[in-house]
Amino acid sequence: RLLIMVGGVLNNFLLAIFIYAGMVWYWGEQYLPFTSATEGITYSETAHKAGFQDNDIPLMADGDAVRYFDSDQLKIAMAKEVKVLRGKKDTVTISIPDQFVLQVNSDLENGEPFMSCNVPTIVKATMPGTGAEKAGFQEGDKLVAVNGVATPSFTQFTEQLKKNSGKTIPVQLIRGEKTVTTQAEVDGDGKLGFEVLADVSKLFKTEQHSYSFFQSVPRGIEMGCSQLVSYVKAFKTVFSKEGAKNLGGFGSIGHIFPDEWDWYSFWSITAFLSVILAFMNILPIPALDGGHVLFLLYEMITRRKPSEKFMEWAQTAGMVFLIALLLFANANDIYRFFIK
């Protein structure tokens, strides 16, 4: 009976491992080291308040080495102590405040990442009839200043464009070995009308790890276990006031999928949701598998089953709690996306 009860939980977790193993076997893993961020690292306002400074290079989080943007950001946000390299040789230890990860999650929902690699503004293609085409932008042009203000990163570039919406302004760019200044017409939305080169592997030195079929299995297990541990640590924050505000429902689930279809993102998110389902389903709440396991363990220890009446009341209470939680999470989404 116990094996049957945990079967669903186990299958969810095994599915996540299977997906992760398949992903690393097919795509491998591409990492962007912190040290490869040649254009610098920008931290959010929340991170600045915690003690981070722009261009700090993270070294350790709670004594564990951190190296990569994609895989180590959550570890840094959840740490109590982070060691960074500031400047070229100063090592600084930052004590992370309580509830920091909750504020980071809240900022992320508003489109502000905790830390980001500064990406230069390099033209990939121009749109017909736009200011970029009229200004003569070419593929490979690196835009470095807007209206006399230096814009070393794409974020700073877009900020300056918004400040000059509807104007014709000088834009400085590097084309080959030459520096060129051209007049460009910014539209009312603060855009010039070009596609920026966003392929990290073409902009920075990345590390590519490939896996054989047999190597992918242990890596899939490692990724599944790591994701589960990270989620369990993050789940603890749900019981705080700030954590409850960050609960999300169907809207939040849909929000994590990219705007354009991408198989890698689809499978990555599917595996993550499988890990979440496995963990949530094993919680000792009546009406969930974890609740049934709890009552079965009681029966195994005491050698007697709980009464039918008690089980009926427990199941009802569990369902009421789950429905209330579902309504609360989706109400949070409605407030977050339509009212706030």
Short mmCIF file of C-alpha atoms in Angstrom, two decimals:
data_model
loop_
_atom_site.label_atom_id
_atom_site.label_comp_id
_atom_site.label_asym_id
_atom_site.label_seq_id
_atom_site.Cartn_x
_atom_site.Cartn_y
_atom_site.Cartn_z
CA ARG A 1 0.00 0.00 0.00
CA LEU A 2 2.84 2.39 0.83
CA LEU A 3 4.53 1.77 -2.53
CA ILE A 4 1.26 2.44 -4.35
CA MET A 5 0.76 5.69 -2.43
CA VAL A 6 4.22 7.05 -3.24
CA GLY A 7 4.05 5.79 -6.83
CA GLY A 8 2.77 9.09 -8.23
CA VAL A 9 5.40 11.11 -6.37
CA LEU A 10 8.16 8.77 -7.49
CA ASN A 11 6.99 8.85 -11.11
CA ASN A 12 6.98 12.66 -11.13
CA PHE A 13 10.54 12.77 -9.84
CA LEU A 14 11.72 10.04 -12.21
CA LEU A 15 10.14 11.94 -15.11
CA ALA A 16 12.12 15.04 -14.15
CA ILE A 17 15.35 13.01 -14.04
CA PHE A 18 14.53 11.42 -17.42
CA ILE A 19 13.92 14.86 -18.98
CA TYR A 20 17.09 16.37 -17.52
CA ALA A 21 19.13 13.39 -18.72
CA GLY A 22 17.63 13.71 -22.21
CA MET A 23 18.35 17.44 -22.32
CA VAL A 24 22.05 17.14 -21.45
CA TRP A 25 22.44 14.18 -23.82
CA TYR A 26 20.89 16.09 -26.74
CA TRP A 27 21.98 19.69 -26.07
CA GLY A 28 24.77 19.34 -23.54
CA GLU A 29 25.21 22.26 -21.15
CA GLN A 30 26.47 25.73 -21.95
CA TYR A 31 27.77 27.85 -19.08
CA LEU A 32 28.67 31.54 -18.92
CA PRO A 33 31.34 32.01 -16.21
CA PHE A 34 31.21 35.20 -14.13
CA THR A 35 34.78 35.88 -15.22
CA SER A 36 33.71 35.93 -18.89
CA ALA A 37 31.49 38.99 -18.34
CA THR A 38 33.98 41.29 -20.06
CA GLU A 39 31.43 44.12 -20.28
CA GLY A 40 30.78 43.98 -16.53
CA ILE A 41 27.99 42.76 -14.23
CA THR A 42 25.01 44.88 -13.17
CA TYR A 43 23.19 44.23 -9.88
CA SER A 44 19.63 45.22 -8.99
CA GLU A 45 18.74 47.92 -6.46
CA THR A 46 17.82 45.16 -3.99
CA ALA A 47 21.30 43.65 -4.41
CA HIS A 48 22.90 47.07 -3.94
CA LYS A 49 21.07 47.50 -0.64
CA ALA A 50 22.36 44.09 0.46
CA GLY A 51 25.95 45.21 -0.17
CA PHE A 52 26.69 44.17 -3.75
CA GLN A 53 28.33 46.64 -6.12
CA ASP A 54 28.25 46.61 -9.91
CA ASN A 55 31.04 44.49 -11.42
CA ASP A 56 31.49 42.40 -8.25
CA ILE A 57 32.49 38.87 -9.29
CA PRO A 58 30.93 36.21 -7.00
CA LEU A 59 33.42 33.66 -5.70
CA MET A 60 31.68 31.69 -2.93
CA ALA A 61 28.20 31.30 -1.42
CA ASP A 62 28.09 29.86 2.10
CA GLY A 63 31.53 28.36 1.58
CA ASP A 64 30.72 26.71 -1.78
CA ALA A 65 32.44 27.91 -4.95
CA VAL A 66 30.20 29.63 -7.52
CA ARG A 67 31.22 30.15 -11.14
CA TYR A 68 28.30 30.46 -13.53
CA PHE A 69 25.46 32.91 -14.21
CA ASP A 70 22.72 30.39 -15.00
CA SER A 71 23.34 27.69 -12.42
CA ASP A 72 24.62 29.67 -9.42
CA GLN A 73 22.40 32.78 -9.19
CA LEU A 74 19.78 31.07 -7.02
CA LYS A 75 22.50 29.65 -4.77
CA ILE A 76 23.86 33.18 -4.28
CA ALA A 77 20.42 34.70 -3.63
CA MET A 78 19.63 32.04 -0.99
CA ALA A 79 23.00 32.20 0.76
CA LYS A 80 23.64 33.83 4.12
CA GLU A 81 27.15 34.91 3.21
CA VAL A 82 28.66 35.63 -0.22
CA LYS A 83 32.30 36.30 -1.01
CA VAL A 84 33.02 38.49 -4.05
CA LEU A 85 36.03 39.85 -5.91
CA ARG A 86 35.79 43.65 -5.98
CA GLY A 87 38.16 45.42 -8.30
CA LYS A 88 41.13 43.33 -9.36
CA LYS A 89 42.33 41.99 -6.03
CA ASP A 90 40.00 42.96 -3.14
CA THR A 91 37.97 40.10 -1.67
CA VAL A 92 34.84 41.24 0.18
CA THR A 93 32.40 39.17 2.26
CA ILE A 94 28.75 40.25 2.07
CA SER A 95 26.27 39.21 4.77
CA ILE A 96 22.94 38.59 3.02
CA PRO A 97 19.87 39.96 4.90
CA ASP A 98 16.89 37.79 5.82
CA GLN A 99 14.12 37.51 3.21
CA PHE A 100 16.57 38.60 0.50
CA VAL A 101 15.56 35.79 -1.87
CA LEU A 102 11.89 36.82 -1.55
CA GLN A 103 12.66 40.36 -2.67
CA VAL A 104 14.78 38.97 -5.50
CA ASN A 105 11.83 36.85 -6.68
CA SER A 106 9.52 39.85 -6.44
CA ASP A 107 11.91 41.96 -8.54
CA LEU A 108 12.21 39.15 -11.08
CA GLU A 109 8.44 39.12 -11.57
CA ASN A 110 8.70 42.83 -12.42
CA GLY A 111 11.38 42.11 -15.01
CA GLU A 112 14.40 43.10 -12.89
CA PRO A 113 16.94 40.29 -12.45
CA PHE A 114 19.07 40.12 -9.31
CA MET A 115 22.24 40.22 -11.41
CA SER A 116 22.85 40.37 -15.13
CA CYS A 117 25.76 40.21 -17.51
CA ASN A 118 26.18 43.48 -19.40
CA VAL A 119 25.55 42.70 -23.06
CA PRO A 120 26.96 45.13 -25.65
CA THR A 121 24.53 46.59 -28.20
CA ILE A 122 25.48 44.90 -31.46
CA VAL A 123 23.17 45.12 -34.48
CA LYS A 124 22.01 41.79 -35.90
CA ALA A 125 19.44 43.13 -38.41
CA THR A 126 17.43 46.30 -39.07
CA MET A 127 13.68 46.56 -39.66
CA PRO A 128 12.49 48.14 -42.96
CA GLY A 129 11.48 51.80 -42.76
CA THR A 130 12.73 52.32 -39.20
CA GLY A 131 15.15 54.83 -37.73
CA ALA A 132 17.88 52.19 -37.64
CA GLU A 133 17.60 51.51 -41.38
CA LYS A 134 17.48 55.23 -42.24
CA ALA A 135 20.55 55.85 -40.07
CA GLY A 136 22.44 53.23 -42.06
CA PHE A 137 23.01 50.71 -39.28
CA GLN A 138 24.75 47.54 -40.51
CA GLU A 139 25.02 44.04 -39.14
CA GLY A 140 27.87 43.89 -36.62
CA ASP A 141 27.76 47.59 -35.70
CA LYS A 142 28.46 48.09 -31.98
CA LEU A 143 26.47 51.05 -30.60
CA VAL A 144 28.44 52.71 -27.82
CA ALA A 145 26.83 56.12 -27.15
CA VAL A 146 23.45 57.84 -27.45
CA ASN A 147 23.20 61.62 -27.65
CA GLY A 148 26.67 61.97 -26.14
CA VAL A 149 26.03 59.55 -23.25
CA ALA A 150 28.17 56.39 -23.15
CA THR A 151 26.08 53.18 -23.26
CA PRO A 152 28.40 50.21 -22.67
CA SER A 153 25.47 47.82 -22.13
CA PHE A 154 22.18 47.19 -23.94
CA THR A 155 20.26 48.07 -20.76
CA GLN A 156 21.86 51.52 -20.62
CA PHE A 157 21.33 51.93 -24.36
CA THR A 158 17.56 51.34 -24.11
CA GLU A 159 17.32 53.66 -21.09
CA GLN A 160 18.85 56.50 -23.10
CA LEU A 161 16.58 55.83 -26.07
CA LYS A 162 13.51 56.13 -23.85
CA LYS A 163 14.77 59.49 -22.59
CA ASN A 164 14.99 60.66 -26.21
CA SER A 165 11.69 59.26 -27.53
CA GLY A 166 10.45 61.04 -30.65
CA LYS A 167 13.76 62.83 -31.26
CA THR A 168 16.49 62.61 -33.88
CA ILE A 169 19.75 62.18 -32.01
CA PRO A 170 23.42 61.36 -32.67
CA VAL A 171 24.34 57.70 -32.12
CA GLN A 172 27.98 56.69 -31.93
CA LEU A 173 28.95 53.24 -33.17
CA ILE A 174 32.03 51.16 -33.86
CA ARG A 175 32.17 49.58 -37.32
CA GLY A 176 35.22 47.41 -37.80
CA GLU A 177 38.09 49.56 -36.58
CA LYS A 178 36.33 52.89 -37.21
CA THR A 179 34.19 54.98 -34.87
CA VAL A 180 31.21 56.51 -36.69
CA THR A 181 28.58 58.99 -35.52
CA THR A 182 25.22 59.04 -37.32
CA GLN A 183 21.87 60.75 -36.79
CA ALA A 184 19.09 58.34 -35.86
CA GLU A 185 15.35 58.90 -35.48
CA VAL A 186 13.91 57.44 -32.26
CA ASP A 187 10.19 56.56 -32.45
CA GLY A 188 7.58 57.47 -29.85
CA ASP A 189 8.14 54.20 -27.98
CA GLY A 190 11.84 54.90 -27.54
CA LYS A 191 13.01 52.42 -30.19
CA LEU A 192 15.16 52.56 -33.31
CA GLY A 193 13.91 49.36 -34.96
CA PHE A 194 16.70 46.81 -35.05
CA GLU A 195 17.35 43.32 -33.72
CA VAL A 196 20.18 43.07 -31.22
CA LEU A 197 22.67 40.18 -31.23
CA ALA A 198 21.76 38.20 -28.11
CA ASP A 199 23.57 34.89 -28.65
CA VAL A 200 25.76 34.68 -25.55
CA SER A 201 28.11 32.16 -27.18
CA LYS A 202 28.97 34.72 -29.90
CA LEU A 203 29.50 37.56 -27.42
CA PHE A 204 31.41 35.91 -24.59
CA LYS A 205 33.67 32.96 -23.92
CA THR A 206 31.36 30.19 -22.71
CA GLU A 207 32.02 26.65 -21.54
CA GLN A 208 30.28 23.80 -23.38
CA HIS A 209 29.91 20.43 -21.64
CA SER A 210 28.84 17.44 -23.76
CA TYR A 211 27.55 14.13 -22.39
CA SER A 212 27.36 10.61 -23.78
CA PHE A 213 24.19 8.57 -23.20
CA PHE A 214 25.65 6.86 -20.13
CA GLN A 215 27.10 10.11 -18.75
CA SER A 216 23.73 11.85 -19.11
CA VAL A 217 21.96 9.53 -16.64
CA PRO A 218 24.01 10.43 -13.52
CA ARG A 219 23.95 14.08 -14.60
CA GLY A 220 20.15 13.92 -14.88
CA ILE A 221 19.94 12.45 -11.36
CA GLU A 222 22.26 15.18 -10.06
CA MET A 223 20.20 17.93 -11.69
CA GLY A 224 16.91 16.50 -10.39
CA CYS A 225 18.23 16.22 -6.82
CA SER A 226 19.79 19.69 -6.97
CA GLN A 227 16.54 21.21 -8.22
CA LEU A 228 14.59 19.44 -5.47
CA VAL A 229 16.95 20.68 -2.74
CA SER A 230 16.78 24.25 -4.07
CA TYR A 231 12.98 24.15 -4.19
CA VAL A 232 12.72 22.76 -0.65
CA LYS A 233 14.96 25.57 0.62
CA ALA A 234 12.89 28.16 -1.23
CA PHE A 235 9.63 26.59 0.03
CA LYS A 236 10.53 27.53 3.61
CA THR A 237 9.99 31.18 2.73
CA VAL A 238 6.31 30.53 1.89
CA PHE A 239 5.48 30.63 5.60
CA SER A 240 6.55 34.28 5.90
CA LYS A 241 4.36 37.27 5.04
CA GLU A 242 6.54 38.25 2.09
CA GLY A 243 6.68 34.64 0.88
CA ALA A 244 2.90 34.33 0.88
CA LYS A 245 2.70 37.38 -1.39
CA ASN A 246 4.92 35.61 -3.92
CA LEU A 247 2.66 32.56 -4.23
CA GLY A 248 1.33 32.22 -7.76
CA GLY A 249 -1.28 30.19 -9.61
CA PHE A 250 -2.00 29.33 -13.24
CA GLY A 251 -0.97 32.80 -14.43
CA SER A 252 2.45 32.55 -12.81
CA ILE A 253 2.99 29.11 -14.34
CA GLY A 254 2.16 30.47 -17.80
CA HIS A 255 4.34 33.51 -17.17
CA ILE A 256 7.52 31.43 -16.82
CA PHE A 257 7.23 30.13 -20.39
CA PRO A 258 8.99 32.25 -23.05
CA ASP A 259 7.05 34.39 -25.54
CA GLU A 260 8.36 32.32 -28.46
CA TRP A 261 8.28 28.52 -28.61
CA ASP A 262 11.57 26.98 -27.61
CA TRP A 263 12.00 23.23 -27.04
CA TYR A 264 14.84 23.65 -24.56
CA SER A 265 12.80 26.02 -22.39
CA PHE A 266 9.73 23.79 -22.68
CA TRP A 267 11.51 20.67 -21.45
CA SER A 268 13.42 22.57 -18.77
CA ILE A 269 10.21 24.04 -17.33
CA THR A 270 8.38 20.70 -17.65
CA ALA A 271 11.12 18.98 -15.62
CA PHE A 272 11.01 21.75 -13.00
CA LEU A 273 7.22 21.47 -12.69
CA SER A 274 7.57 17.69 -12.27
CA VAL A 275 9.96 18.27 -9.36
CA ILE A 276 7.48 20.71 -7.80
CA LEU A 277 4.59 18.23 -8.20
CA ALA A 278 6.65 15.45 -6.62
CA PHE A 279 7.51 17.59 -3.60
CA MET A 280 4.07 19.16 -3.15
CA ASN A 281 2.32 15.80 -3.44
CA ILE A 282 4.38 14.24 -0.64
CA LEU A 283 3.51 16.99 1.85
CA PRO A 284 1.59 15.51 4.82
CA ILE A 285 -1.71 17.17 3.90
CA PRO A 286 -4.90 15.07 3.86
CA ALA A 287 -6.19 14.60 0.28
CA LEU A 288 -2.61 14.45 -1.02
CA ASP A 289 -0.45 11.33 -1.30
CA GLY A 290 1.63 12.61 1.61
CA GLY A 291 -1.47 12.69 3.81
CA HIS A 292 -2.31 9.08 2.96
CA VAL A 293 1.29 8.07 3.70
CA LEU A 294 1.08 9.83 7.08
CA PHE A 295 -2.06 7.90 8.07
CA LEU A 296 -0.54 4.64 6.82
CA LEU A 297 2.58 5.22 8.92
CA TYR A 298 0.31 5.83 11.92
CA GLU A 299 -1.40 2.52 11.16
CA MET A 300 1.95 0.71 10.85
CA ILE A 301 3.16 2.06 14.21
CA THR A 302 -0.05 1.67 16.24
CA ARG A 303 -1.34 -1.45 14.41
CA ARG A 304 -4.76 0.12 14.00
CA LYS A 305 -6.42 2.19 11.31
CA PRO A 306 -7.80 5.67 11.99
CA SER A 307 -11.59 5.63 12.20
CA GLU A 308 -13.65 6.17 9.06
CA LYS A 309 -15.20 9.30 10.56
CA PHE A 310 -11.77 10.77 11.32
CA MET A 311 -10.57 9.98 7.79
CA GLU A 312 -13.66 11.62 6.32
CA TRP A 313 -13.13 14.78 8.36
CA ALA A 314 -9.41 14.84 7.55
CA GLN A 315 -10.05 14.45 3.82
CA THR A 316 -12.64 17.25 3.89
CA ALA A 317 -10.29 19.55 5.83
CA GLY A 318 -7.47 18.78 3.41
CA MET A 319 -9.62 19.55 0.36
CA VAL A 320 -10.87 22.82 1.89
CA PHE A 321 -7.27 23.84 2.63
CA LEU A 322 -6.09 23.00 -0.90
CA ILE A 323 -9.00 24.83 -2.56
CA ALA A 324 -8.38 27.87 -0.34
CA LEU A 325 -4.68 27.76 -1.24
CA LEU A 326 -5.54 27.52 -4.95
CA LEU A 327 -7.90 30.50 -4.73
CA PHE A 328 -5.35 32.53 -2.76
CA ALA A 329 -2.53 31.79 -5.24
CA ASN A 330 -4.67 32.76 -8.25
CA ALA A 331 -5.95 35.86 -6.44
CA ASN A 332 -2.30 36.85 -6.03
CA ASP A 333 -1.88 36.48 -9.79
CA ILE A 334 -4.92 38.65 -10.51
CA TYR A 335 -3.62 41.36 -8.18
CA ARG A 336 -0.06 41.09 -9.52
CA PHE A 337 -0.89 41.14 -13.25
CA PHE A 338 -4.05 43.29 -13.43
CA ILE A 339 -4.25 45.54 -10.37
CA LYS A 340 -0.77 46.24 -8.99
#
